[in-house]
Coordinates of C-alpha atoms in Angstrom, one line a residue:
X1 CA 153.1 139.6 142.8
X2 CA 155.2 136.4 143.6
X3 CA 155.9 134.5 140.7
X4 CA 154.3 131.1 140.4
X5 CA 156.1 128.1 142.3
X6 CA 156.4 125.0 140.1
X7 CA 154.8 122.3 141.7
X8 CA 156.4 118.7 142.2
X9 CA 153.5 117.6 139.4
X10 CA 155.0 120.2 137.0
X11 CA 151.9 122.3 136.8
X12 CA 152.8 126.1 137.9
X13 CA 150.6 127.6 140.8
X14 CA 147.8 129.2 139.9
X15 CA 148.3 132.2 141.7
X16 CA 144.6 133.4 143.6
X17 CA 144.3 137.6 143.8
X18 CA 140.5 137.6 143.6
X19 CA 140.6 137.8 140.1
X20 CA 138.1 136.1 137.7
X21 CA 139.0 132.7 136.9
X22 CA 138.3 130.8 133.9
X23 CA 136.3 127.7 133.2
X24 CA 140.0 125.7 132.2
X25 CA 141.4 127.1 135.4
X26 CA 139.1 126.0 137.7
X27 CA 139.1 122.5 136.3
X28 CA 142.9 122.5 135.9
X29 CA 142.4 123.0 139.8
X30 CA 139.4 120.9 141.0
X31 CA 140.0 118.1 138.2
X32 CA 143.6 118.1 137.4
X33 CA 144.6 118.8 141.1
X34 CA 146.7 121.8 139.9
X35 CA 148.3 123.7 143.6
X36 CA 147.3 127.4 144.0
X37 CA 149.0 130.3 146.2
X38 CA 148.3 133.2 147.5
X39 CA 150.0 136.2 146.1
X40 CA 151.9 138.7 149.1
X41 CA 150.2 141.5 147.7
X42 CA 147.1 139.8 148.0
X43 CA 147.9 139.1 151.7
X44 CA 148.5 142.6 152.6
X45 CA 145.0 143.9 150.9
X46 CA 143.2 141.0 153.1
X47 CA 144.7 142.2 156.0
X48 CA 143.9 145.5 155.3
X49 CA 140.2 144.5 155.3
X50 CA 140.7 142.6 157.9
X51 CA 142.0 146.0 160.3
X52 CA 138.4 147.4 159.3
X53 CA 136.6 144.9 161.2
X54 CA 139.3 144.8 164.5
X55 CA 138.3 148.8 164.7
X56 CA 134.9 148.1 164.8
X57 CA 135.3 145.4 167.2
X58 CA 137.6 147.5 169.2
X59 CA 135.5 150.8 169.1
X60 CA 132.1 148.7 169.7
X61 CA 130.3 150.1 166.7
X62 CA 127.3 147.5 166.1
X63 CA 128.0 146.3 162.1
X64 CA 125.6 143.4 161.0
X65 CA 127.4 139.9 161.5
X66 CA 130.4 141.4 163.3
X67 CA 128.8 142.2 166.5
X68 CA 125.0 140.9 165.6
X69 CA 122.6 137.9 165.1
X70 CA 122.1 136.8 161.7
X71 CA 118.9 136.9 159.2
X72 CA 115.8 137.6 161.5
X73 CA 118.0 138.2 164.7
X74 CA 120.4 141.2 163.0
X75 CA 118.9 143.5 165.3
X76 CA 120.2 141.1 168.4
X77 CA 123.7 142.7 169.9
X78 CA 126.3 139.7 170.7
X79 CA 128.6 141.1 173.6
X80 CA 132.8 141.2 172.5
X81 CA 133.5 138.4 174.7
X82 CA 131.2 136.3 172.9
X83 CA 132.1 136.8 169.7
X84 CA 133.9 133.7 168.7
X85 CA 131.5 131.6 169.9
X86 CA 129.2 133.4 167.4
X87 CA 131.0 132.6 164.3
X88 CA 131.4 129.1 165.5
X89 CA 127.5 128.6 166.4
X90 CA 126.9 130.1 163.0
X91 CA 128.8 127.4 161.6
X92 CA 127.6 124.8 163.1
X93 CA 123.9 125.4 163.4
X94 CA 124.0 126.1 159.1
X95 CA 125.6 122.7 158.6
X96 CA 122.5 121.5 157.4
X97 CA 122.9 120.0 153.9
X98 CA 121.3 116.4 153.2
X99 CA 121.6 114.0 150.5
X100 CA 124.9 112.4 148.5
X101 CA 128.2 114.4 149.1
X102 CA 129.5 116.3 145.9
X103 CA 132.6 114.9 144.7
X104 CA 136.1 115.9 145.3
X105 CA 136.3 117.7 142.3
X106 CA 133.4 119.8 143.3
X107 CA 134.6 120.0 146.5
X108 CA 137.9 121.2 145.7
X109 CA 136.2 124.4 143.0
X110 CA 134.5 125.1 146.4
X111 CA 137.3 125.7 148.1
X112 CA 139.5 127.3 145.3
X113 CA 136.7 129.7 144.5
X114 CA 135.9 130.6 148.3
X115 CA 139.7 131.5 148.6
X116 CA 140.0 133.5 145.4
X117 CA 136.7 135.3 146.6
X118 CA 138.1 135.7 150.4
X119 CA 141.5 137.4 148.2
X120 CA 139.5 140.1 147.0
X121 CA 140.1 141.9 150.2
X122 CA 136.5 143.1 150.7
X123 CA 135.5 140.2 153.3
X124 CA 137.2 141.0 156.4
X125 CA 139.0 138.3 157.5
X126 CA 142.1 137.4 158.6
X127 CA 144.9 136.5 156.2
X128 CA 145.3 133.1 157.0
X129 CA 142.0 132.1 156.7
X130 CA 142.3 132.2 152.4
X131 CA 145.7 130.6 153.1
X132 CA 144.1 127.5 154.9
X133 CA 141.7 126.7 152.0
X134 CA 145.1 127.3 149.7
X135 CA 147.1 124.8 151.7
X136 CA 143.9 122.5 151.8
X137 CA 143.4 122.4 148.4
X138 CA 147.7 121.7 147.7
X139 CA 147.3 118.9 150.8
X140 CA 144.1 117.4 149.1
X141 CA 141.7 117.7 152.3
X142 CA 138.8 118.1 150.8
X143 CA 135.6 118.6 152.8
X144 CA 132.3 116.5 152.4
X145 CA 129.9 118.8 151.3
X146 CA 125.8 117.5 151.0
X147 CA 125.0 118.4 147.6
X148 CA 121.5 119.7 149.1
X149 CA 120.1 122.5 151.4
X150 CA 121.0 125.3 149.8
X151 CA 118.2 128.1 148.4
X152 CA 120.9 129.9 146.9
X153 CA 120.6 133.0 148.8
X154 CA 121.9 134.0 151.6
X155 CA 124.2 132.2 149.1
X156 CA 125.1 128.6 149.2
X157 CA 124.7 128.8 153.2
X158 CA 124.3 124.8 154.2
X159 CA 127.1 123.8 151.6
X160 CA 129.2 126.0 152.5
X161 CA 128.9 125.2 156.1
X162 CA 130.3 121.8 156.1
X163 CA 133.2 123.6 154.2
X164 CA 134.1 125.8 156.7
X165 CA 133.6 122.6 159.6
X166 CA 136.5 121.2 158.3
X167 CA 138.2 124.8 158.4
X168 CA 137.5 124.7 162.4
X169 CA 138.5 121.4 162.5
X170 CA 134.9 119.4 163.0
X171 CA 132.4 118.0 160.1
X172 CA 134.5 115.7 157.9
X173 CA 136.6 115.3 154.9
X174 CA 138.5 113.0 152.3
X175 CA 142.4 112.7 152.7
X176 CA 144.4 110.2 150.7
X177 CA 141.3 108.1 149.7
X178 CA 140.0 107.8 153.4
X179 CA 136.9 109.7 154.6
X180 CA 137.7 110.9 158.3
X181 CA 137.0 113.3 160.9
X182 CA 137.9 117.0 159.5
X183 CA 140.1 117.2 162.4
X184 CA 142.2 114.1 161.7
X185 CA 142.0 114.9 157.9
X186 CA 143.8 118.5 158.6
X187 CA 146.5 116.9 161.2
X188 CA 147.2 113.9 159.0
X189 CA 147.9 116.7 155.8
X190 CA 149.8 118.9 158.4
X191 CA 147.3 121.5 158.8
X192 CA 146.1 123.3 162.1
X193 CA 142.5 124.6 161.9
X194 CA 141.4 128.1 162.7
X195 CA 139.7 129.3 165.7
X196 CA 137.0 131.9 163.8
X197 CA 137.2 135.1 164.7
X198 CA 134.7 137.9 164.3
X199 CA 133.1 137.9 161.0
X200 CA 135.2 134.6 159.4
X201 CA 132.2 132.2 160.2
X202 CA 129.6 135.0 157.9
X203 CA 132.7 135.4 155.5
X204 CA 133.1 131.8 154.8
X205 CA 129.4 131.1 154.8
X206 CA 128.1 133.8 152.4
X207 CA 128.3 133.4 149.1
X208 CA 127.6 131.7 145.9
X209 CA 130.4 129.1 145.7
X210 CA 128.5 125.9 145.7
X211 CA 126.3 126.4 142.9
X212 CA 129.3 128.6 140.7
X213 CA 131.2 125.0 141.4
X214 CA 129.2 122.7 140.2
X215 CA 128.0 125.3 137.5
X216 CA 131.4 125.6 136.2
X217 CA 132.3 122.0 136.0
X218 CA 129.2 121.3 134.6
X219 CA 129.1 123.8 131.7
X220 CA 132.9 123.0 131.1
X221 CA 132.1 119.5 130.3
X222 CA 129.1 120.2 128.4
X223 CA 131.1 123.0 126.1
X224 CA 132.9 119.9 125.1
X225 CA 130.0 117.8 124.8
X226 CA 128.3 120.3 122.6
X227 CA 131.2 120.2 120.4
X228 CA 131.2 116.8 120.2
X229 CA 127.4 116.4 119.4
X230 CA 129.1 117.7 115.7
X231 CA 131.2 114.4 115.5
X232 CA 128.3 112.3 116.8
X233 CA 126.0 114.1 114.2
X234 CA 128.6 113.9 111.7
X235 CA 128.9 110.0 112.0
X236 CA 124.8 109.7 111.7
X237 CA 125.0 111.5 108.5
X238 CA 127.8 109.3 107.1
X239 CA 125.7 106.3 108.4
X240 CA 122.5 107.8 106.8
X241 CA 124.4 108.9 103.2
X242 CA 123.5 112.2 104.5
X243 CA 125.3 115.4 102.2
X244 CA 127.2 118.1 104.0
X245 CA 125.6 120.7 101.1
X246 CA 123.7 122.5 104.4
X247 CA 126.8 123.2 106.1
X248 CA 128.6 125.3 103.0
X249 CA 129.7 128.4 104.7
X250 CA 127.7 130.5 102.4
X251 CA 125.1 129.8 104.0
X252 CA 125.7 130.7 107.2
X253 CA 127.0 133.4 106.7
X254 CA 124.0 134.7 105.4
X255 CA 122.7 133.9 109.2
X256 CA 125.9 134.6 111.0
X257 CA 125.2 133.7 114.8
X258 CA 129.0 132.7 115.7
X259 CA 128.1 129.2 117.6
X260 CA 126.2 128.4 114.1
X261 CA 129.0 129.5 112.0
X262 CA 131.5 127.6 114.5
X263 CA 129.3 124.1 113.9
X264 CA 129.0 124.3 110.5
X265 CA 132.8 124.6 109.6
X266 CA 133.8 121.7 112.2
X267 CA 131.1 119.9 109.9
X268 CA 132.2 120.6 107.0
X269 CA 135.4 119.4 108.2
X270 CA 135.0 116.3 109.8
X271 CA 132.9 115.6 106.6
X272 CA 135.9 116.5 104.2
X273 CA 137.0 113.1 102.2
X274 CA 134.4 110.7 102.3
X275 CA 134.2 108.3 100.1
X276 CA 130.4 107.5 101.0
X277 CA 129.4 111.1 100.2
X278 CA 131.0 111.1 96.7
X279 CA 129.1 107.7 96.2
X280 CA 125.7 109.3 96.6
X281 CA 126.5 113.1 94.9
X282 CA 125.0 112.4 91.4
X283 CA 120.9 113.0 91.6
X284 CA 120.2 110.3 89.1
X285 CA 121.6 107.9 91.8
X286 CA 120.5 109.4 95.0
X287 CA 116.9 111.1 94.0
X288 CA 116.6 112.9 97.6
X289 CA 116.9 116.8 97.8
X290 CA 117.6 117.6 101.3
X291 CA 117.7 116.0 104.7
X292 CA 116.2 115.6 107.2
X293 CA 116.0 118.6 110.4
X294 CA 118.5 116.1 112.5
X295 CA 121.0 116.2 109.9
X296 CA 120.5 119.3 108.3
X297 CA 119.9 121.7 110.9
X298 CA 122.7 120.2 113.1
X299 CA 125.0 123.8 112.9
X300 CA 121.7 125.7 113.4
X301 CA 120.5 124.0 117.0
X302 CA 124.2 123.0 117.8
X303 CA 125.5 126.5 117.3
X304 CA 122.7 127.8 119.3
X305 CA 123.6 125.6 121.8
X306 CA 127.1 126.8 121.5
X307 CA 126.0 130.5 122.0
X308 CA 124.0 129.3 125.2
X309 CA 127.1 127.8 126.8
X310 CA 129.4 130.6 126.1
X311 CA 127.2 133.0 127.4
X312 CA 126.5 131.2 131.0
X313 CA 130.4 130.7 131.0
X314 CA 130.8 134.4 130.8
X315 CA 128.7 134.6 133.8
X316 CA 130.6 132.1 135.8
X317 CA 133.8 133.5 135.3
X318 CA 132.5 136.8 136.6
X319 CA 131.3 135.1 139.7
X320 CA 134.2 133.7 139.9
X321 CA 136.1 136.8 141.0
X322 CA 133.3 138.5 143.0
X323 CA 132.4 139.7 145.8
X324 CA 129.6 137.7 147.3
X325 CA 129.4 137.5 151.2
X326 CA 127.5 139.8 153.3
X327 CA 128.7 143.1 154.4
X328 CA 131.6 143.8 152.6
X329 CA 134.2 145.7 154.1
X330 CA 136.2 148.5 152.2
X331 CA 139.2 149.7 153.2
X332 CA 140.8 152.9 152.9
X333 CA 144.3 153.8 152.4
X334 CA 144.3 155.9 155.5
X335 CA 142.0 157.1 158.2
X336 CA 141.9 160.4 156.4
X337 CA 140.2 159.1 153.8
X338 CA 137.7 157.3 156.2
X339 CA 134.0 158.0 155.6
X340 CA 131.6 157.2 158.6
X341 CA 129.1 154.0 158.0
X342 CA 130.9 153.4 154.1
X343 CA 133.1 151.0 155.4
X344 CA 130.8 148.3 155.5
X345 CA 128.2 147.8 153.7
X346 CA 125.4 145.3 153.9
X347 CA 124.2 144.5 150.5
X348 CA 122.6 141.5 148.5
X349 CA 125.3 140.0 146.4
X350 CA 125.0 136.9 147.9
X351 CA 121.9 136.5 145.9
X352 CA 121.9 134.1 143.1
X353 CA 119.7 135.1 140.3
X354 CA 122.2 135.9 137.8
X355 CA 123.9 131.9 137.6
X356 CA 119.9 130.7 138.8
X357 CA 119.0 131.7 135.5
X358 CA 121.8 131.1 133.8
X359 CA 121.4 127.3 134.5
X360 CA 118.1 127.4 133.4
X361 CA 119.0 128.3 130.2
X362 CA 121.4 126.1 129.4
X363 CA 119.2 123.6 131.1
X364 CA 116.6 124.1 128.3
X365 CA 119.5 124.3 125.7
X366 CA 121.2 121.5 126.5
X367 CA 117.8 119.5 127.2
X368 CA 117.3 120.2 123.2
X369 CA 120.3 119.1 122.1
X370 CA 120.0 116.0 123.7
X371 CA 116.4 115.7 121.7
X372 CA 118.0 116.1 118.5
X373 CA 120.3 113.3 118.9
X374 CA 117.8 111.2 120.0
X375 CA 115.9 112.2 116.6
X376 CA 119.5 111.1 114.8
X377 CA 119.0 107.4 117.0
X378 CA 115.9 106.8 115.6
X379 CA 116.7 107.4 112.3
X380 CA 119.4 105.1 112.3
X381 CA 117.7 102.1 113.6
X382 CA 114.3 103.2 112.0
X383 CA 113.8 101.0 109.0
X384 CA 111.1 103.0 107.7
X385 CA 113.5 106.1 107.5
X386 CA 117.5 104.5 107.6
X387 CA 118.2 104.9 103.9
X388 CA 118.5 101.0 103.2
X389 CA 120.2 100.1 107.0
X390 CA 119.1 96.7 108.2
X391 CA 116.1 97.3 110.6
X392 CA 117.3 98.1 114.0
X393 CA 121.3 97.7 112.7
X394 CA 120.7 93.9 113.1
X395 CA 121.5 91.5 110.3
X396 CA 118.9 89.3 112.1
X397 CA 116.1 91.7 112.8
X398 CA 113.2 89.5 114.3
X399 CA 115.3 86.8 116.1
X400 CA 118.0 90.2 117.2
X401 CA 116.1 92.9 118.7
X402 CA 119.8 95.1 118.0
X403 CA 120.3 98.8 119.0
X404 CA 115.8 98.5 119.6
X405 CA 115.9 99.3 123.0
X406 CA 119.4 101.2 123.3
X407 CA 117.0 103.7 121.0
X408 CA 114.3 103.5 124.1
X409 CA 116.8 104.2 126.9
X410 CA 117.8 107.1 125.0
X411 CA 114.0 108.2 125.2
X412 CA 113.9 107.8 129.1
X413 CA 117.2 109.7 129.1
X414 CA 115.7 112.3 127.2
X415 CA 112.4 112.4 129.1
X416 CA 114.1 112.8 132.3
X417 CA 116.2 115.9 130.7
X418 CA 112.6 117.4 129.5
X419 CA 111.3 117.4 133.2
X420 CA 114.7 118.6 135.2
X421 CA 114.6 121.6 132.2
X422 CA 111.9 122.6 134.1
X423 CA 113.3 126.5 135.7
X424 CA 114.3 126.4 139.3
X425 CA 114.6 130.2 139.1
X426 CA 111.2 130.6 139.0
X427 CA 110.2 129.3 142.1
X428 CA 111.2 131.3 145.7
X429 CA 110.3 130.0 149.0
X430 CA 110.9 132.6 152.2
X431 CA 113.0 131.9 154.8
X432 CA 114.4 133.1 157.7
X433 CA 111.1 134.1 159.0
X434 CA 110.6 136.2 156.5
X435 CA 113.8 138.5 156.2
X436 CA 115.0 136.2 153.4
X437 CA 111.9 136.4 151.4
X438 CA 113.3 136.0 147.7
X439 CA 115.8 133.5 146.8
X440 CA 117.3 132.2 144.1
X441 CA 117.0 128.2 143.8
X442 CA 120.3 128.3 142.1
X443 CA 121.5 125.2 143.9
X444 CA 119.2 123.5 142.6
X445 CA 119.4 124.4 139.3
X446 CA 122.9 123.9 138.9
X447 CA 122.4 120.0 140.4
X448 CA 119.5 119.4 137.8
X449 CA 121.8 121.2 134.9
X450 CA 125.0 118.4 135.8
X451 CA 122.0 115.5 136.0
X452 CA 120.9 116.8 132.3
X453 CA 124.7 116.9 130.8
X454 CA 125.1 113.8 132.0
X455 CA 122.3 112.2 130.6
X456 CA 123.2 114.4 127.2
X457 CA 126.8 112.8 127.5
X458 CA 125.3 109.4 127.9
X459 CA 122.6 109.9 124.6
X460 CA 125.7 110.7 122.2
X461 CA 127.4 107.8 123.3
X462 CA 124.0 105.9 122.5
X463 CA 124.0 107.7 118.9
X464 CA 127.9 107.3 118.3
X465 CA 127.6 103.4 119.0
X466 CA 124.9 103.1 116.4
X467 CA 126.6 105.5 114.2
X468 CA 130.0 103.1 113.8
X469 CA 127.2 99.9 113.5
X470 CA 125.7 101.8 110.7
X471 CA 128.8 102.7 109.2
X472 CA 130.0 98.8 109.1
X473 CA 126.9 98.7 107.1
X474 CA 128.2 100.9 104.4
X475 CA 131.6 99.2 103.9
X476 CA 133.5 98.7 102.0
X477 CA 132.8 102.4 101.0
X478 CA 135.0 104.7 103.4
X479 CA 134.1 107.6 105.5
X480 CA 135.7 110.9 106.4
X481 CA 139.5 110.5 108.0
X482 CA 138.3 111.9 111.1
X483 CA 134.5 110.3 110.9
X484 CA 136.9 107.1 110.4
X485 CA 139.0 108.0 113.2
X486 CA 136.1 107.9 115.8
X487 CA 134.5 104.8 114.3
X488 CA 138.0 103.0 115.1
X489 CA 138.2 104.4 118.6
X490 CA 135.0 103.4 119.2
X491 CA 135.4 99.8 117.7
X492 CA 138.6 99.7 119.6
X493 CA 136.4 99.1 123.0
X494 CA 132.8 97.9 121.3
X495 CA 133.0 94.9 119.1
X496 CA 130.5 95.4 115.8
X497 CA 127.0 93.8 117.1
X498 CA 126.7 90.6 114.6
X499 CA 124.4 89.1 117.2
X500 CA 122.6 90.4 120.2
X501 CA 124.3 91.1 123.5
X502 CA 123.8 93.2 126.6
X503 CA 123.9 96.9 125.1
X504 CA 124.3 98.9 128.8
X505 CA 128.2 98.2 128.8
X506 CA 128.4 99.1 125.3
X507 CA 127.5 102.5 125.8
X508 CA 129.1 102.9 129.3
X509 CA 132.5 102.0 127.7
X510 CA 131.7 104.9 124.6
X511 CA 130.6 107.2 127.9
X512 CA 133.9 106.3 128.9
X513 CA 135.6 107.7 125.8
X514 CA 133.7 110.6 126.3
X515 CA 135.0 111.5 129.4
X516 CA 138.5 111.0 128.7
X517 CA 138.3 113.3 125.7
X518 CA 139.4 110.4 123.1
X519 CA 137.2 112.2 120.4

C-alpha cells in the first residue's frame, strides 16, 4: 500500500481500500476536511472487477444493470451501442430528491464512503471512477444532495443520484463557498467528469451511503452529547445539593452494564471536591435520604444510552466498508478459476434494515435522555422541589418570570423528540411497481435521528444554563473543579440573569459551546 501523503493542512491521507472506517475517521474527513487517497493496490483490485464486466459486455452475456433495464424493466435487453446512454438515463431520471440540501459535511461522508465502498473491488467499475470522488473530496466540490426521496432500498437511490450528476458533470455543487453548475464546480477545482460506462451509473447509485452519512455524523455527535449529559447532570446535582452516594462504584458493579459503569465513574469524578457536597453530608443538617430518579439514576439511563450509541456505531462502521450496490462482481485470479453465472451476482445488500433499525433505537434512546434532562430543568426552577432555589432562579419571581419559559421550550423540544421517536423501520411502502416491495425507510430515520440530537443538544444547553444560575445561588460555597470549570465557561458567554432578558440567545450561545467541544 502507498504510504499516506501529508497534506498541505498537516493532516496525513486517509488512505480508502474499502475497509471499515470509523466514526472519528469519517468526521476527520467530512468535518475536519481531512484529504483521502486511493491506495495502488486498491486500484489494481478495482480494475480487476472492472475486466469482469468488459467480458460480459464483450461476450454479450445479459447480467442485470450491465446490459438490462432496471427494477420492473430487468427483464428489458439494452443493445451494446446503447449502453452509456443507459447509465446516464439512470442517473438522470433517479435525481429525484426534494426538500433542503444536506450540508457539506454530509455531502462530503457521501462521497468518502461511496469511494471507500466503490474500493472494495466488487462493483465493477472503472478505476478512476473512486479516484474522481477522491480528488473531489481533496478539491472540496461537493455535490448538493436533497436530503429527501430516498426509501432506503434500492439503497439511497434519489440522494445518491444528484451525487453522481456532479460526477457526469450536470446537477450542481458547492466550490469555494459558491453554489454552481456541477460542471463549472469540477472545471473551476480542475476536474474533468466521467462519461459512465456500463454499470458505473448502477454502481454509484446503489447503496446505502446517504443514510450511513448522516447516520454517522449524527451518532458521532450524539456519543459526545451523551457524555456530556453527565456534566449537565452533574451541575443540576450540585445546583440541587444533590450527593454523589448513587454513583459509588460498588454499586454498579453489582449491575455491571459497561455504559452504566462508564457514567457513573465520570460522575463520581466530576463530583470529586465540592465544597457544596461536604456542606450537606451530615443527616442532622440535610434530613433527605436519597434523590430524586433525575439525579440518582443519571449512570443508569445515561449508561444505557451509552450502550445504545455504541452498538449502532458498530453497525455503521460495518457499513462503512461494505458491499452495498447491486450485482456485485467477483473476480478471479485467473480464467481457470472462473465459475459460469458466480461472477455476478444480484443480491439485496442494498437493503437498509440493519442501520433503519439501528436509528430507531437510538432514536428512542436518545429521545429519553433528552426527557430526563428536561425532568433535571424542572427541578431546578421548580420551587416546590429546588431545595431552597429562588422560584424560577429569579431573585424577583413575580415581576421576573426567569428561566419559566426556557423550562417550556425545553418541553416543546422534548415533545417533538417523543413524536420523531416514532420507528420509520416499521413502515414499507412498494415501489417500482411492485419488484421493490419491502424497503427500509432508513433515510428517513436517520433525518429524524439528527432532528432528535439536535433538539437533545439544545435541551442540555437549556439545563446547563440553569445549572450555573442555580449554582450562583449557592455561593459562596464552591463546587467541583471541573463542575466549576463548566460554570465559568458558561458564564464566560451568559451573564448571571439578575433581571429578565431574552433567554433564546442565551442558550444558542451554550449550544454553541456544545458544538465546539468547550466542555
Amino acid at each position: 500500500m502507498q504510504s499516506a501523503p501529508l497534506h498541505s493542512s498537516g493532516m496525513a491521507a486517509l488512505i480508502l481500500d474499502g475497509r471499515p472506517l470509523t466514526l472519528a475517521e469519517i468526521e476527520s474527513v467530512a468535518i475536519q476536511l481531512r484529504p483521502v487517497a486511493i491506495s495502488l493496490e486498491t486500484v489494481a483490485k478495482v480494475a480487476q472487477s472492472r475486466a469482469v464486466v468488459e467480458r460480459i459486455v464483450a461476450t454479450g452475456e445479459s447480467v442485470y444493470g450491465v446490459n438490462t433495464g432496471f427494477g420492473k424493466l430487468a427483464d428489458v435487453r439494452i443493445p451494446t451501442d446503447q449502453l452509456a446512454q443507459l447509465q446516464t438515463n439512470l442517473v438522470r431520471s433517479h435525481a429525484c430528491g426534494l426538500g433542503e440540501p444536506l450540508s457539506e459535511a454530509e455531502s462530503r461522508a457521501i462521497l468518502l464512503l461511496r469511494a471507500n465502498v466503490l474500493a472494495k473491488g466488487l462493483s465493477g467499475v472503472r478505476p478512476e471512477l473512486p479516484q474522481l470522488l477522491a480528488e473531489m473530496l481533496n478539491a472540496r466540490v461537493h455535490p448538493i444532495i436533497p436530503a429527501k426521496g430516498s426509501v432506503g432500498a434500492s439503497g439511497d437511490l434519489a440522494p445518491l443520484a444528484h451525487l453522481a450528476l456532479v460526477v457526469i458533470g450536470e446537477g450542481e455543487a458547492v466550490f469555494e463557498g459558491t453554489r454552481q453548475p456541477g460542471v463549472q464546480a469540477l472545471a473551476a477545482a480542475g476536474l474533468a467528469p466521467l462519461s459512465l460506462a456500463a454499470k458505473e451509473g448502477l454502481a454509484l447509485l446503489n447503496g446505502t451511503q446517504a443514510m450511513t452519512a448522516v447516520g454517522a455524523l449524527t451518532i458521532a455527535h450524539a456519543r459526545r452529547l451523551a457524555k456530556l449529559a453527565d456534566l449537565a447532570g452533574a451541575m443540576s446535582l450540585e445546583a440541587l445539593k444533590g450527593t454523589p452516594a448513587a454513583f459509588d462504584a460498588r454499586i454498579h458493579d453489582a449491575r455491571p452494564h459497561a455504559g452504566q459503569i462508564a457514567s457513573a465513574a465520570n460522575l463520581t469524578e466530576l463530583l470529586a471536591g465540592s465544597e457544596i457536597r461536604e456542606s450537606h453530608r451530615r443527616h442532622e443538617v440535610d434530613p433527605r435520604v436519597q434523590d430524586a430518579y433525575c439525579l440518582r439514576c443519571m449512570p443508569q439511563v445515561h449508561g444505557a444510552v451509552r450502550g445504545v450509541l455504541d452498538h449502532v456505531a458498530g453497525i455503521l462502521e460495518i457499513e462503512s466498508g461494505s458491499a452495498t450496490d447491486n450485482p456485485l462482481v467477483f473476480a478471479f485470479e485467473s480464467l481457470d478459476q472462473r465459475i459460469k453465472g458466480l461472477e455476478v451476482l444480484s443480491g439485496g445488500n442494498f437493503h437498509g434494515a440493519p442501520l433503519a433499525y439501528a436509528f430507531d433505537y437510538a432514536a428512542i434512546a436518545l429521545t429519553d435522555l433528552a426527557s430526563i434532562s428536561e425532568r433535571r430543568i424542572d427541578r431546578l426552577i421548580n420551587p416546590d422541589i429546588n431545595e431552597g432555589l429562588p422560584a424560577f432562579l429569579t431573585t424577583n419571581a413575580g415581576l421576573s418570570s426567569g428561566y419559566m419559559i426556557a423550562h417550556v421550550t425545553s418541553a416543546a423540544l422534548l415533545n417533538e423528540c417523543k413524536v420523531l421517536a416514532h420507528p420509520a423501520s416499521t413502515d414499507s411502502v412498494p415501489t417500482s411497481g411492485g419488484k421493490e416491495d419491502h424497503v427500509s425507510m432508513g433515510m428517513t430515520g436517520a433525518l429524524k435521528l439528527r432532528q432528535i440530537v439536535h433538539n437533545l443538544e439544545l435541551i442540555l444547553a437549556i439545563e446547563m444554563m440553569c445549572a450555573a444560575q442555580g449554582l450562583d445561588f449557592r455561593q459562596p460555597l464552591q463546587p467541583s473543579p471541573a463542575v466549576a470549570h463548566a460554570h465559568a465557561a458558561i458564564r464566560a458567554v451568559v451573564p448571571h440573569l439578575a433581571e429578565d432578558r431574552i433567554p433564546a440567545p442565551d442558550i444558542e450561545a451554550v449550544a454553541r459551546l456544545i458544538r465546539s467541544k468547550t466542555f
